[in-house]
mmCIF file of C-alpha atoms in Angstrom:
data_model
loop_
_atom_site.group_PDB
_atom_site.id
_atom_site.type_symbol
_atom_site.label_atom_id
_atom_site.label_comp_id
_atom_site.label_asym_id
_atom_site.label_seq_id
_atom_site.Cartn_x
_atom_site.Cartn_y
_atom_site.Cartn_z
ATOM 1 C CA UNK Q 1 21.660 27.511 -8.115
ATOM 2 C CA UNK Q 2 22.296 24.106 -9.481
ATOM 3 C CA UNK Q 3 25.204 23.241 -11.402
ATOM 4 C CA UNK Q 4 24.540 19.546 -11.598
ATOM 5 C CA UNK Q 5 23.224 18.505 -15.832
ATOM 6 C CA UNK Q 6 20.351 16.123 -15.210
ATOM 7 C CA UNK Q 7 21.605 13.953 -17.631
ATOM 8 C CA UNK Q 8 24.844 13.436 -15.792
ATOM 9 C CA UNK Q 9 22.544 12.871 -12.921
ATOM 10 C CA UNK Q 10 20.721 10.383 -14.836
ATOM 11 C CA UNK Q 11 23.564 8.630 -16.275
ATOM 12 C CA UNK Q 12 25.061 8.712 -12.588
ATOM 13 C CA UNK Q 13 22.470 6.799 -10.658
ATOM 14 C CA UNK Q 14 21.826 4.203 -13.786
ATOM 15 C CA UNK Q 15 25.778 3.364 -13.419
ATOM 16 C CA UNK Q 16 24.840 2.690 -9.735
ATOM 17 C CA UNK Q 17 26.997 -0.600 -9.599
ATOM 18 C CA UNK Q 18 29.927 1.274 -10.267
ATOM 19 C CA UNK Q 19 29.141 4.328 -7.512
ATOM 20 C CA UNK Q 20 31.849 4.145 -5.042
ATOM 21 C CA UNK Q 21 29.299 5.428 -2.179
ATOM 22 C CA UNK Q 22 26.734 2.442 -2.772
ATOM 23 C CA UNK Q 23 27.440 -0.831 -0.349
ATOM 24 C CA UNK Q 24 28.276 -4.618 -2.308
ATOM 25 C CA UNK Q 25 24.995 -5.671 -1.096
ATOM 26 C CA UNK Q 26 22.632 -3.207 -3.203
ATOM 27 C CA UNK Q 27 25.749 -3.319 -6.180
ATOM 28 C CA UNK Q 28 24.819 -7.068 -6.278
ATOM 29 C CA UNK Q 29 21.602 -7.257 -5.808
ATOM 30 C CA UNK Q 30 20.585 -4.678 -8.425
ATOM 31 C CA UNK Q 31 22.941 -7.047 -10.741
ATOM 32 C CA UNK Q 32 20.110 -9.647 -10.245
ATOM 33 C CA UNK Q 33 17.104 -7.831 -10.494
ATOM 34 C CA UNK Q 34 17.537 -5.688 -13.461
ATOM 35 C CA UNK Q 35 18.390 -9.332 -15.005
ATOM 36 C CA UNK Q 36 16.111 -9.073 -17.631
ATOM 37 C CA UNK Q 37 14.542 -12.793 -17.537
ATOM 38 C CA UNK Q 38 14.770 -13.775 -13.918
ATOM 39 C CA UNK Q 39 12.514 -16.428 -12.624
ATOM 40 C CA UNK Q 40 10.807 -16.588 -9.752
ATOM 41 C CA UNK Q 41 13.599 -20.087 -8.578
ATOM 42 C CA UNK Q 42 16.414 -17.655 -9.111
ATOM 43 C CA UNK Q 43 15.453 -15.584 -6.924
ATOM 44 C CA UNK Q 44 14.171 -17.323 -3.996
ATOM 45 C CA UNK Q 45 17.509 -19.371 -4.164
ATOM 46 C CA UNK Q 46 19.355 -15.909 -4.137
ATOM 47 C CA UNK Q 47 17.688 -15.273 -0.913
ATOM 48 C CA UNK Q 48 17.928 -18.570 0.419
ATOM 49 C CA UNK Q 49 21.916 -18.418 -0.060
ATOM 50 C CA UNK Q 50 21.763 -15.519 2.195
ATOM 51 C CA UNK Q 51 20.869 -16.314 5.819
ATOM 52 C CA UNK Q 52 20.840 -12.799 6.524
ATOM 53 C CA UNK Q 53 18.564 -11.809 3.797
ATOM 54 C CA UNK Q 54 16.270 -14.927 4.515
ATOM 55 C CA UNK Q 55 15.495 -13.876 8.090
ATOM 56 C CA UNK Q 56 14.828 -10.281 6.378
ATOM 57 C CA UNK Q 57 12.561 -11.240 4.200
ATOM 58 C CA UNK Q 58 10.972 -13.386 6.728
ATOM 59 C CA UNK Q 59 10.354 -11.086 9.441
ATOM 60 C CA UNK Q 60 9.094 -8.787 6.413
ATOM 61 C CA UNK Q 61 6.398 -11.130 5.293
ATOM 62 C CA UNK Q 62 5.366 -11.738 8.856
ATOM 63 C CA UNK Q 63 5.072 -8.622 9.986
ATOM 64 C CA UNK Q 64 2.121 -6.180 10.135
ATOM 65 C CA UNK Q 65 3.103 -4.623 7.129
ATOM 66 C CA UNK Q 66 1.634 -7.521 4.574
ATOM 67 C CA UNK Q 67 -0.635 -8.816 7.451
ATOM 68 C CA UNK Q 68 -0.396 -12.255 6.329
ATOM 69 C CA UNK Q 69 -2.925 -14.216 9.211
ATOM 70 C CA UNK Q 70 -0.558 -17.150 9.205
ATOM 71 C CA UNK Q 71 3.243 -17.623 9.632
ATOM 72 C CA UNK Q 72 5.005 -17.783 6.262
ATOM 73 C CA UNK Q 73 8.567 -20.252 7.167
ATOM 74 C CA UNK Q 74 10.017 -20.354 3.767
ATOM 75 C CA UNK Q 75 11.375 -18.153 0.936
ATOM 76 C CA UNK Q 76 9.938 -20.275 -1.160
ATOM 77 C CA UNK Q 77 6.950 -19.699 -0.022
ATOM 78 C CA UNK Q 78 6.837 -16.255 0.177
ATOM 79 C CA UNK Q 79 7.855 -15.680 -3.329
ATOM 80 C CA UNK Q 80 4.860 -18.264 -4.593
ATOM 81 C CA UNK Q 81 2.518 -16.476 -2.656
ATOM 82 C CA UNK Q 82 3.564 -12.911 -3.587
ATOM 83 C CA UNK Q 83 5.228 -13.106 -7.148
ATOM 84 C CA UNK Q 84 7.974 -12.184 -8.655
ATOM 85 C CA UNK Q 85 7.315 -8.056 -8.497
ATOM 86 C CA UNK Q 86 6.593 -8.103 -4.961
ATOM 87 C CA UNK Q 87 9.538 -10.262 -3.848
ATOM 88 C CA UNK Q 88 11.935 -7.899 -6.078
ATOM 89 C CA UNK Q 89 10.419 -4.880 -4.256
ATOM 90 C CA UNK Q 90 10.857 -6.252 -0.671
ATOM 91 C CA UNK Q 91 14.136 -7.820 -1.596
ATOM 92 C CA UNK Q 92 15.193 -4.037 -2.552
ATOM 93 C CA UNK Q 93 13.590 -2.490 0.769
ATOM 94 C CA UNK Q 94 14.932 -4.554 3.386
ATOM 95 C CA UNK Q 95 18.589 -4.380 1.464
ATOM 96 C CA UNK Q 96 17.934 -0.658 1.792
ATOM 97 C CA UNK Q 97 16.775 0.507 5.209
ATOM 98 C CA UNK Q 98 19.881 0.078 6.783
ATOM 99 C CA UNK Q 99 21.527 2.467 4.040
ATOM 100 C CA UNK Q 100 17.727 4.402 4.714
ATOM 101 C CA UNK Q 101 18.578 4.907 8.079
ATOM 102 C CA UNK Q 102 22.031 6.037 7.990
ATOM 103 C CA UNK Q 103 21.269 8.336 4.841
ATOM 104 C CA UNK Q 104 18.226 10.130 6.467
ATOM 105 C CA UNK Q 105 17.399 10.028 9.915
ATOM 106 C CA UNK Q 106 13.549 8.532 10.120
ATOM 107 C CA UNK Q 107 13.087 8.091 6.280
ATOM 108 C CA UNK Q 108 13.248 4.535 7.122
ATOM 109 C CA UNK Q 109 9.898 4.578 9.336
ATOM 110 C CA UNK Q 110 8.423 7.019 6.751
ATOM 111 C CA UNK Q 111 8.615 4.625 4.623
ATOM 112 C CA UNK Q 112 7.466 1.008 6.648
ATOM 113 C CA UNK Q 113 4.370 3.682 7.412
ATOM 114 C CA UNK Q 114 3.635 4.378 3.912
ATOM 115 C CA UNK Q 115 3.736 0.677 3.150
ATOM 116 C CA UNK Q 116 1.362 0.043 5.835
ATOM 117 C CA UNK Q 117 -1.027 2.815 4.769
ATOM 118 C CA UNK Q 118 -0.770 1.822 1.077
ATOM 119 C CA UNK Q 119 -1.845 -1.626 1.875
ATOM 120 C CA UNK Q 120 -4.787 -0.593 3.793
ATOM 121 C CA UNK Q 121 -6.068 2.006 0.586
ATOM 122 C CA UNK Q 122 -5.502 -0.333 -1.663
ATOM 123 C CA UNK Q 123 -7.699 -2.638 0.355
ATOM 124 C CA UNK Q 124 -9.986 -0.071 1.618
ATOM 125 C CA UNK Q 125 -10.697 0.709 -2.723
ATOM 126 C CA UNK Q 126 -11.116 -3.471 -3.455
ATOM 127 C CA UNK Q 127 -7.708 -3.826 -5.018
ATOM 128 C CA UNK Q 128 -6.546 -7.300 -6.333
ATOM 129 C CA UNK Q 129 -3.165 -6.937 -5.165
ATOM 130 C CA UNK Q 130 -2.918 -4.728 -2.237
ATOM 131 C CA UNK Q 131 0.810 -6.283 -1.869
ATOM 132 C CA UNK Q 132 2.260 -4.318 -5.046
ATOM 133 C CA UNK Q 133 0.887 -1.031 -3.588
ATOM 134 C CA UNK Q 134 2.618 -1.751 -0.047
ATOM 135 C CA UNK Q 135 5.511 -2.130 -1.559
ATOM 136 C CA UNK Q 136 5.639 0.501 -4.038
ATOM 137 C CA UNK Q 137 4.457 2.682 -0.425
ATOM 138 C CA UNK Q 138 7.664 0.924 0.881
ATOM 139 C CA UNK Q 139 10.073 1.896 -2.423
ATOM 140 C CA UNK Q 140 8.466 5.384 -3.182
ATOM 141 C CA UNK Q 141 11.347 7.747 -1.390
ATOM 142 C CA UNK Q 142 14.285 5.624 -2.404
ATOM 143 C CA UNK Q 143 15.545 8.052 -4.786
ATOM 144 C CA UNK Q 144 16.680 10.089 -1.568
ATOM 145 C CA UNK Q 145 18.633 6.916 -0.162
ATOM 146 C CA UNK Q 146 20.699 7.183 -3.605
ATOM 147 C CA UNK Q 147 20.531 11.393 -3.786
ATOM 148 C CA UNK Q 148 21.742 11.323 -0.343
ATOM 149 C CA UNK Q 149 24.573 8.269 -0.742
ATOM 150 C CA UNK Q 150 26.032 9.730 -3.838
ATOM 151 C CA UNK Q 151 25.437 14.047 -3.078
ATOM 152 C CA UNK Q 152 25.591 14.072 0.377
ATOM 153 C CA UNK Q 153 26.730 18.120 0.173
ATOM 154 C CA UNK Q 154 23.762 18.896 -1.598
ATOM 155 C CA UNK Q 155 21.547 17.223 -0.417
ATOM 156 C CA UNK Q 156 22.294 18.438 3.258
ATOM 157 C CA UNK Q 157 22.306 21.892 1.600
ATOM 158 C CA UNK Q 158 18.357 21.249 -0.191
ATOM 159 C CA UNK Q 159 17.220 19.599 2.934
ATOM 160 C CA UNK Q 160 18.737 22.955 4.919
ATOM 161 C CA UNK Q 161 16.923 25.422 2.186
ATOM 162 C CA UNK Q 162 13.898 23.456 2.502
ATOM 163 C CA UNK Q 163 13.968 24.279 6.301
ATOM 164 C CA UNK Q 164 14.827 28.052 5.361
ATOM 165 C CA UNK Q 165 12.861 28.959 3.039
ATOM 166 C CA UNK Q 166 9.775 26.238 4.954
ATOM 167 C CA UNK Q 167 9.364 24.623 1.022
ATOM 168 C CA UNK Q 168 9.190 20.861 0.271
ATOM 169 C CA UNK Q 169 12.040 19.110 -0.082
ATOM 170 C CA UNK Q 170 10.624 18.201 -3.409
ATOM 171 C CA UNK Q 171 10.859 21.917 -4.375
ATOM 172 C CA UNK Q 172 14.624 22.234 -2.807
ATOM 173 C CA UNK Q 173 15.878 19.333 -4.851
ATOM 174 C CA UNK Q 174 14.424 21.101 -7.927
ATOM 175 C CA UNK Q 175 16.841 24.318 -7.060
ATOM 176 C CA UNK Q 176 19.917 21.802 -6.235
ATOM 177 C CA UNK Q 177 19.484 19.056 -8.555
ATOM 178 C CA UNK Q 178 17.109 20.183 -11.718
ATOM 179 C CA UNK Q 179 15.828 17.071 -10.603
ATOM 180 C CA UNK Q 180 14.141 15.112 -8.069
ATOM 181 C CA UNK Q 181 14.488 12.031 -5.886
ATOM 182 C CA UNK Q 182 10.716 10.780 -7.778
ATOM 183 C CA UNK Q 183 12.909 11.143 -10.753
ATOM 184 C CA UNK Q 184 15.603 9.219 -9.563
ATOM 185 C CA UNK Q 185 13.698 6.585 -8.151
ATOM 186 C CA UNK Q 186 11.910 6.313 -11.453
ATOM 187 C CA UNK Q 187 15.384 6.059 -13.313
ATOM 188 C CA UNK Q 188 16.363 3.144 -10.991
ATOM 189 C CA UNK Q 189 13.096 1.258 -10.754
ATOM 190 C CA UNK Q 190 13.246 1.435 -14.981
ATOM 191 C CA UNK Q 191 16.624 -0.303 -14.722
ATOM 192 C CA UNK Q 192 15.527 -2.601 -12.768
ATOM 193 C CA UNK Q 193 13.439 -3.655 -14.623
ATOM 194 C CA UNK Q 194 10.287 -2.763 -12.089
ATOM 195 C CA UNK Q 195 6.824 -3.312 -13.701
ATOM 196 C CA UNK Q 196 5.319 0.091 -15.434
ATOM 197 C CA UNK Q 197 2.965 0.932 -12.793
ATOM 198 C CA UNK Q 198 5.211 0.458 -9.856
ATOM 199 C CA UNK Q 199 7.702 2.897 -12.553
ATOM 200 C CA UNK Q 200 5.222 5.507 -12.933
ATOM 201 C CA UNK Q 201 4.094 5.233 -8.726
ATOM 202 C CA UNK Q 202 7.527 6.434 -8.067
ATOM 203 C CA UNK Q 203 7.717 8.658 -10.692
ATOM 204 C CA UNK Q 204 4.837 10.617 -9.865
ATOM 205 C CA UNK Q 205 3.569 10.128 -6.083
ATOM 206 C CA UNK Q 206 4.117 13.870 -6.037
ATOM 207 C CA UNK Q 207 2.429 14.617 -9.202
ATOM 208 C CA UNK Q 208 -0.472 12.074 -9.085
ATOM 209 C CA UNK Q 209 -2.645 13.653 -12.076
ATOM 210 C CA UNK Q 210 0.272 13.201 -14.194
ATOM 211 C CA UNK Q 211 0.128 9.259 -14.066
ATOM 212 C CA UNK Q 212 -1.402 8.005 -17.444
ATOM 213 C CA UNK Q 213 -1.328 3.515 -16.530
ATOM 214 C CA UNK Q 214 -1.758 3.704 -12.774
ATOM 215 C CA UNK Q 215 -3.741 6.761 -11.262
ATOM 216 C CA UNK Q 216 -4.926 4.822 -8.865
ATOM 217 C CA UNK Q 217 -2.012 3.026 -7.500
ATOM 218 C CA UNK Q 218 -0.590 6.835 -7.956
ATOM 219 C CA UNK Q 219 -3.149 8.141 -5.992
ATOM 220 C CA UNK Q 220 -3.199 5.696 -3.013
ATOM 221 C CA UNK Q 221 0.583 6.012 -2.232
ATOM 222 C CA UNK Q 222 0.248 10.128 -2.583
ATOM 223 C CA UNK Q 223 -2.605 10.103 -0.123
ATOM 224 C CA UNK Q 224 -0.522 7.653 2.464
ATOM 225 C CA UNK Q 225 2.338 9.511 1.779
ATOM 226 C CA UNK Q 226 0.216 12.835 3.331
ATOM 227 C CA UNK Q 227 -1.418 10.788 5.896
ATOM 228 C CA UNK Q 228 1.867 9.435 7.460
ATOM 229 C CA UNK Q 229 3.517 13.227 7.292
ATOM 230 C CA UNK Q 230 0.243 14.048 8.831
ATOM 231 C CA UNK Q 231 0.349 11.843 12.147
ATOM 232 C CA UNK Q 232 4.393 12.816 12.233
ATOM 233 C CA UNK Q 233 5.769 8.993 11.528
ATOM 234 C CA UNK Q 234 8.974 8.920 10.718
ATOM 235 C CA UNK Q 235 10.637 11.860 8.520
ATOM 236 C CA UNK Q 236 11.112 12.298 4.716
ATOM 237 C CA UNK Q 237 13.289 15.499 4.164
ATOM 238 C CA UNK Q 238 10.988 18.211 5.976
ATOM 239 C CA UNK Q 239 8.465 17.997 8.545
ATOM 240 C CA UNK Q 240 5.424 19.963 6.294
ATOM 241 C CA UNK Q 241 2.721 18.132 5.375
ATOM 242 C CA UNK Q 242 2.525 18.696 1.608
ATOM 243 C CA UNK Q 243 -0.928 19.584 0.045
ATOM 244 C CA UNK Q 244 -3.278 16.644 -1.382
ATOM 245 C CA UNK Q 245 -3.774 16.610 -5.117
ATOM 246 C CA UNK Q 246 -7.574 17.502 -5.302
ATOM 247 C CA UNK Q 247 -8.088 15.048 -8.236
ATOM 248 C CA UNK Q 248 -6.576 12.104 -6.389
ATOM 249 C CA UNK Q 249 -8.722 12.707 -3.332
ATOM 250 C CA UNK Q 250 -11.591 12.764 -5.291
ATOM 251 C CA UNK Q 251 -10.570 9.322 -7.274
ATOM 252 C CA UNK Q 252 -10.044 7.902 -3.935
ATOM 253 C CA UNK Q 253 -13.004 9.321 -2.622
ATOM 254 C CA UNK Q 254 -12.051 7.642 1.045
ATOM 255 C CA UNK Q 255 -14.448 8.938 3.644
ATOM 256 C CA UNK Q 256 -13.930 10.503 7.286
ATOM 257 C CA UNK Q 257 -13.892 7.169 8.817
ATOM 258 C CA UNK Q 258 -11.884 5.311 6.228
ATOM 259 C CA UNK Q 259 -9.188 7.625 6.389
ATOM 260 C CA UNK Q 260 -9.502 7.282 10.629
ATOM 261 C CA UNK Q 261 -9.435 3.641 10.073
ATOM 262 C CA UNK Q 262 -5.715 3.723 8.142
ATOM 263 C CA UNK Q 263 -4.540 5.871 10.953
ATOM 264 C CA UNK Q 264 -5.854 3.388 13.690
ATOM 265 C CA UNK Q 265 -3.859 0.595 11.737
ATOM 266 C CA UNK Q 266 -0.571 3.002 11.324
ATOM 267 C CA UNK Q 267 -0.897 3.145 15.235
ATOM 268 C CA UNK Q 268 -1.675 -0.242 16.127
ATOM 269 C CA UNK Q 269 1.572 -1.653 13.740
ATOM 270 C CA UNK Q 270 3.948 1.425 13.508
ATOM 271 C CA UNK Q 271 5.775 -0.250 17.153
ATOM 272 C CA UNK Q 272 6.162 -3.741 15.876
ATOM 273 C CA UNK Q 273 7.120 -2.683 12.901
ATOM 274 C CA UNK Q 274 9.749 -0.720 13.888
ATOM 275 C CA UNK Q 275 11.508 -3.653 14.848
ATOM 276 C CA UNK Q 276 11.859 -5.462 11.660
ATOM 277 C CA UNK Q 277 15.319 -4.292 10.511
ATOM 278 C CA UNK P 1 0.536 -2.242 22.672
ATOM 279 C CA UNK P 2 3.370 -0.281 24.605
ATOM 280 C CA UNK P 3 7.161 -1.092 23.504
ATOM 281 C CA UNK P 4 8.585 -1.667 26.940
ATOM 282 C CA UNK P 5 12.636 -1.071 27.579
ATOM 283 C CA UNK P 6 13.773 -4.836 29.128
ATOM 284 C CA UNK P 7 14.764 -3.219 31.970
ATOM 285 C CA UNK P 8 11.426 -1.854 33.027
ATOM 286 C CA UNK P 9 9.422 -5.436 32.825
ATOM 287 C CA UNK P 10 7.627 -6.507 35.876
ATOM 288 C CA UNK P 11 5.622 -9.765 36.709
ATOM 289 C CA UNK P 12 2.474 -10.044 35.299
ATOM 290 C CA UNK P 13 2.626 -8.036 31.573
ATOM 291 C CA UNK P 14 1.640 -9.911 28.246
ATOM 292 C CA UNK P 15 3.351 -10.174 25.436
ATOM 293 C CA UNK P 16 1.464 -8.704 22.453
ATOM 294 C CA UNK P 17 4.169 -9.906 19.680
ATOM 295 C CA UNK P 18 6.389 -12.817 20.307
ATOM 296 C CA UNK P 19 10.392 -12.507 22.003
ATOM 297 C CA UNK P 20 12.183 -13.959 18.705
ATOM 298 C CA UNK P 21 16.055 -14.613 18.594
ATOM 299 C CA UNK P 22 17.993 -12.687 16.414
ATOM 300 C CA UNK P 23 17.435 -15.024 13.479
ATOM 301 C CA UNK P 24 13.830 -14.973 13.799
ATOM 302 C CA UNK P 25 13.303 -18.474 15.978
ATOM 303 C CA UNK P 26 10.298 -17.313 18.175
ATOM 304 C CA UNK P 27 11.484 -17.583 21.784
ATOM 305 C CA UNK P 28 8.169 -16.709 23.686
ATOM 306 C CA UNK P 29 4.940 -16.789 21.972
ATOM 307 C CA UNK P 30 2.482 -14.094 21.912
ATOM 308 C CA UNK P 31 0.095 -13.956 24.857
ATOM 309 C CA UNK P 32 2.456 -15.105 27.446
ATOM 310 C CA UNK P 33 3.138 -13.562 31.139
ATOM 311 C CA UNK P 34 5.418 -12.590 31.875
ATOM 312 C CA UNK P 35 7.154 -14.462 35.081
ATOM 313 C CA UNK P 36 10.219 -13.658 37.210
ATOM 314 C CA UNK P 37 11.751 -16.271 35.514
ATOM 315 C CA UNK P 38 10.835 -14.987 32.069
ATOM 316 C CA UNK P 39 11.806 -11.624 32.908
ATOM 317 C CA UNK P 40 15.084 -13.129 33.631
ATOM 318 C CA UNK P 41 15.649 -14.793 30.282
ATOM 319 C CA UNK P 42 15.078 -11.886 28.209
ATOM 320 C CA UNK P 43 17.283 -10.190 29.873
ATOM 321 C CA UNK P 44 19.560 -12.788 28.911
ATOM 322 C CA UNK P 45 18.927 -11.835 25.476
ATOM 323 C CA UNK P 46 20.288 -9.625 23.278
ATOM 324 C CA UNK P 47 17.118 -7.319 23.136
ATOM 325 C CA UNK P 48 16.647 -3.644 24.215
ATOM 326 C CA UNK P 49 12.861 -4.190 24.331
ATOM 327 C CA UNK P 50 9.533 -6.024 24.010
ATOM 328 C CA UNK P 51 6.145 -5.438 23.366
ATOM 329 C CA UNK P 52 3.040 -6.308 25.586
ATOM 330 C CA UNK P 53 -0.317 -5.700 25.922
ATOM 331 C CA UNK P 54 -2.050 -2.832 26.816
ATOM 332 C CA UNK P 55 -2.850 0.814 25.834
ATOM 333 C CA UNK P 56 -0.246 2.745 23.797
ATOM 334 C CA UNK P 57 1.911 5.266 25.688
ATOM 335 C CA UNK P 58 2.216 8.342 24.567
ATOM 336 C CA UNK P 59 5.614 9.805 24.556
ATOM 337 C CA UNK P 60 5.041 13.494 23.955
ATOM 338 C CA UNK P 61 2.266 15.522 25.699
ATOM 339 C CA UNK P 62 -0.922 15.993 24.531
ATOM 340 C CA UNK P 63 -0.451 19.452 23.977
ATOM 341 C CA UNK P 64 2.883 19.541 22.172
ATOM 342 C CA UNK P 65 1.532 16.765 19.937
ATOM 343 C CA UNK P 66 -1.380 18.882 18.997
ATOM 344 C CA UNK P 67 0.912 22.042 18.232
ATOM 345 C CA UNK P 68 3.327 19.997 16.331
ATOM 346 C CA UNK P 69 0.534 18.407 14.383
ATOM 347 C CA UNK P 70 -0.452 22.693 13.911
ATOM 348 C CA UNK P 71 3.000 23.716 12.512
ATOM 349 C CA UNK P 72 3.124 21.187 10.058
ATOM 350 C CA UNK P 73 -0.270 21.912 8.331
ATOM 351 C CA UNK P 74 0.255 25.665 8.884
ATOM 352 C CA UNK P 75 1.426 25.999 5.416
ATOM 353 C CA UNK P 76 -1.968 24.107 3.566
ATOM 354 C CA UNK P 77 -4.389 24.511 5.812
ATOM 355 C CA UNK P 78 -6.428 26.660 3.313
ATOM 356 C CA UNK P 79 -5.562 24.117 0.458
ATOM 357 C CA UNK P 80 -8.800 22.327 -1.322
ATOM 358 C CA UNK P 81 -9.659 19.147 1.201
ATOM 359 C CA UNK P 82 -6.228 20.164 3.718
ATOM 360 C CA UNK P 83 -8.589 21.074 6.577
ATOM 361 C CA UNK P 84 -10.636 17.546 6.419
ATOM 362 C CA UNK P 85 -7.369 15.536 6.472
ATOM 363 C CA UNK P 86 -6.246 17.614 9.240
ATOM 364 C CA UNK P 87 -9.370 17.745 11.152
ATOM 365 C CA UNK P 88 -9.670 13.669 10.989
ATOM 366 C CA UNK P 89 -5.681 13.130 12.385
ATOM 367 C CA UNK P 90 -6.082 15.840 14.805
ATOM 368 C CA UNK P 91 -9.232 13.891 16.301
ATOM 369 C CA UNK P 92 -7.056 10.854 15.880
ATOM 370 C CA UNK P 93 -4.237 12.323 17.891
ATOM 371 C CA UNK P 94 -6.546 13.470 20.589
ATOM 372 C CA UNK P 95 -8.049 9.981 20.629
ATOM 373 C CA UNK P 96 -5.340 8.769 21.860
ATOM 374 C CA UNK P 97 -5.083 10.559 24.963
ATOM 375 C CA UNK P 98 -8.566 9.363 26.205
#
């Protein structure tokens, strides 16, 4: 049983800048996002400072995951072309999949596949910005990176009950943690200051019928979320596929050979994209 | 397009994605073959592996992929829409065995 208060938990990972566990790099770059008023110059000098982070975001914006035709050679053009919410998101996920990696072996390729498979939905269902769902695909499981940084015990102890008892590891952080990492993630993307939809993507890409602003966004990065547990890319926690929402499938309504086509692309860019850490 | 170990090129492959240095500068564009000489600078690089042209590979068997694709639907197979989903990937997975 758990013994940890959810509000402790909560006040925990909102403090993150003070966590021992969590790495400068994330300590000061969530003191720049959650700034409440950043502009989009800020930021792409922030990055351009940081020759490490530049070639990052680069390789990032190049790669198969956005699918840009063209080569993009600038920060400053990246963040023009995608906007502030998107260059906040990717700034976030390529800070985070080293810590990804060392936290949970294959959440990190979960993850790029989920972005990929987001993208293609959300273009697949005629969305304006298929960019924001890729990365919200991208940020959806980083409440684990933090769950697993700052409780390591239990969350080695959920992920073994999980295995056990063959439940979600949704379900075993419930038991350990009276909450869960789409919490946490939710808690963090509010401090920083994410938009609402990206928020409530997070908070409920487990629980898509709950998700009042964005059901569709909800929806998309549920669906990829099953779709890359289905091919076995990568590995979030446990190796189940978890069931589809019935509502969201229907709201998708994607048909036999759409849902073929965003496994063809997972295959075609999963090995290039591999390679973008 | 298979991801090829640096030690294992030969004469004649394609790149399908370009050799870049570590800081992103691309070193051989896409589309090139791959020469002796090539072969020789990669090497010279700091880089486990590239990728070039050509079918996939398939690391695990077709039938262990196929039972491993089983075990992790066993628990919602009989969930509303479960079976489609697992129908299409397991048509996907055997697709790529052809």
């Amino acid at each position: 049983m758990s013994n940890i208060d959810p509000k402790v938990l909560r006040h925990r990972v909102e403090n993150i800048n003070t966590l021992p566990t969590v790495p400068g790099v994330l300590k000061r770059l969530s003191g720049i996002i959650e700034k409440p008023r950043i502009t989009l110059v800020e930021i792409s000098s922030f990055i351009s400072n940081d020759p490490a982070l530049t070639t990052k975001i680069l390789k990032m914006v190049n790669s198969a995951i956005y699918g840009f035709p063209g080569r993009i050679a600038s920060v400053s053009h990246a963040t023009m072309l995608l906007g502030l919410n998107v260059i906040k998101g990717l700034l976030l996920g390529v800070s985070v999949f080293e810590l990804m990696q060392k936290a949970m072996n294959g959440l990190y390729e979960h993850s790029l596949a989920c972005a990929i498979a987001s993208r293609v939905i959300a273009q697949k269902k005629g969305l304006k910005e298929p960019e924001e769902i890729s990365v919200a695909g991208l940020l959806h499981d980083i409440g684990k990176v933090i769950l697993m940084l700052e409780f390591q015990k239990e969350y080695e102890a959920a992920m073994q009950e999980a295995q056990l008892k063959s439940i979600s590891i949704f379900e075993a952080e419930k038991i350990q943690f009276n909450a869960t990492h789409a919490n946490v993630g939710s808690w963090l993307a509010e401090k920083w200051r994410f938009p609402r939809n990206l928020i409530e993507v997070i908070e409920f890409h487990h629980r898509p019928a709950l998700a009042k602003n964005a059901p569709l966004e909800t929806a998309i990065v549920h669906m990829a979320d099953i779709l890359v547990r289905a091919r076995g890319f990568g590995f979030a926690g446990e190796s189940l596929v978890p069931e589809v929402h019935p509502l969201a499938f229907e709201l998708l309504n994607l048909s036999a050979a759409d849902i073929k086509d965003v496994l063809k692309e997972l295959e075609d860019n999963m090995e290039s994209a591999e390679d973008i850490s | 397009m298979p991801k090829i170990p640096v030690a294992k090129l030969e004469p004649g492959m394609k790149l399908a994605k370009p050799v870049t240095a570590k800081n992103g500068m691309v070193m051989l564009g896409e589309g090139t073959e791959l020469s002796e000489t090539w072969i020789e600078r990669i090497r010279d690089m700091d880089i486990a592996s590239v990728l070039v042209e050509g079918p996939p590979v398939q690391t695990l068997p077709k039938e262990e992929a196929i039972a491993n694709l089983e075990a992790r639907f066993a628990k919602v197979e009989s969930k509303p829409y479960m079976n489609l989903i697992k129908k299409i990937t397991k048509e996907h997975i055997e697709g790529l065995y052809e």
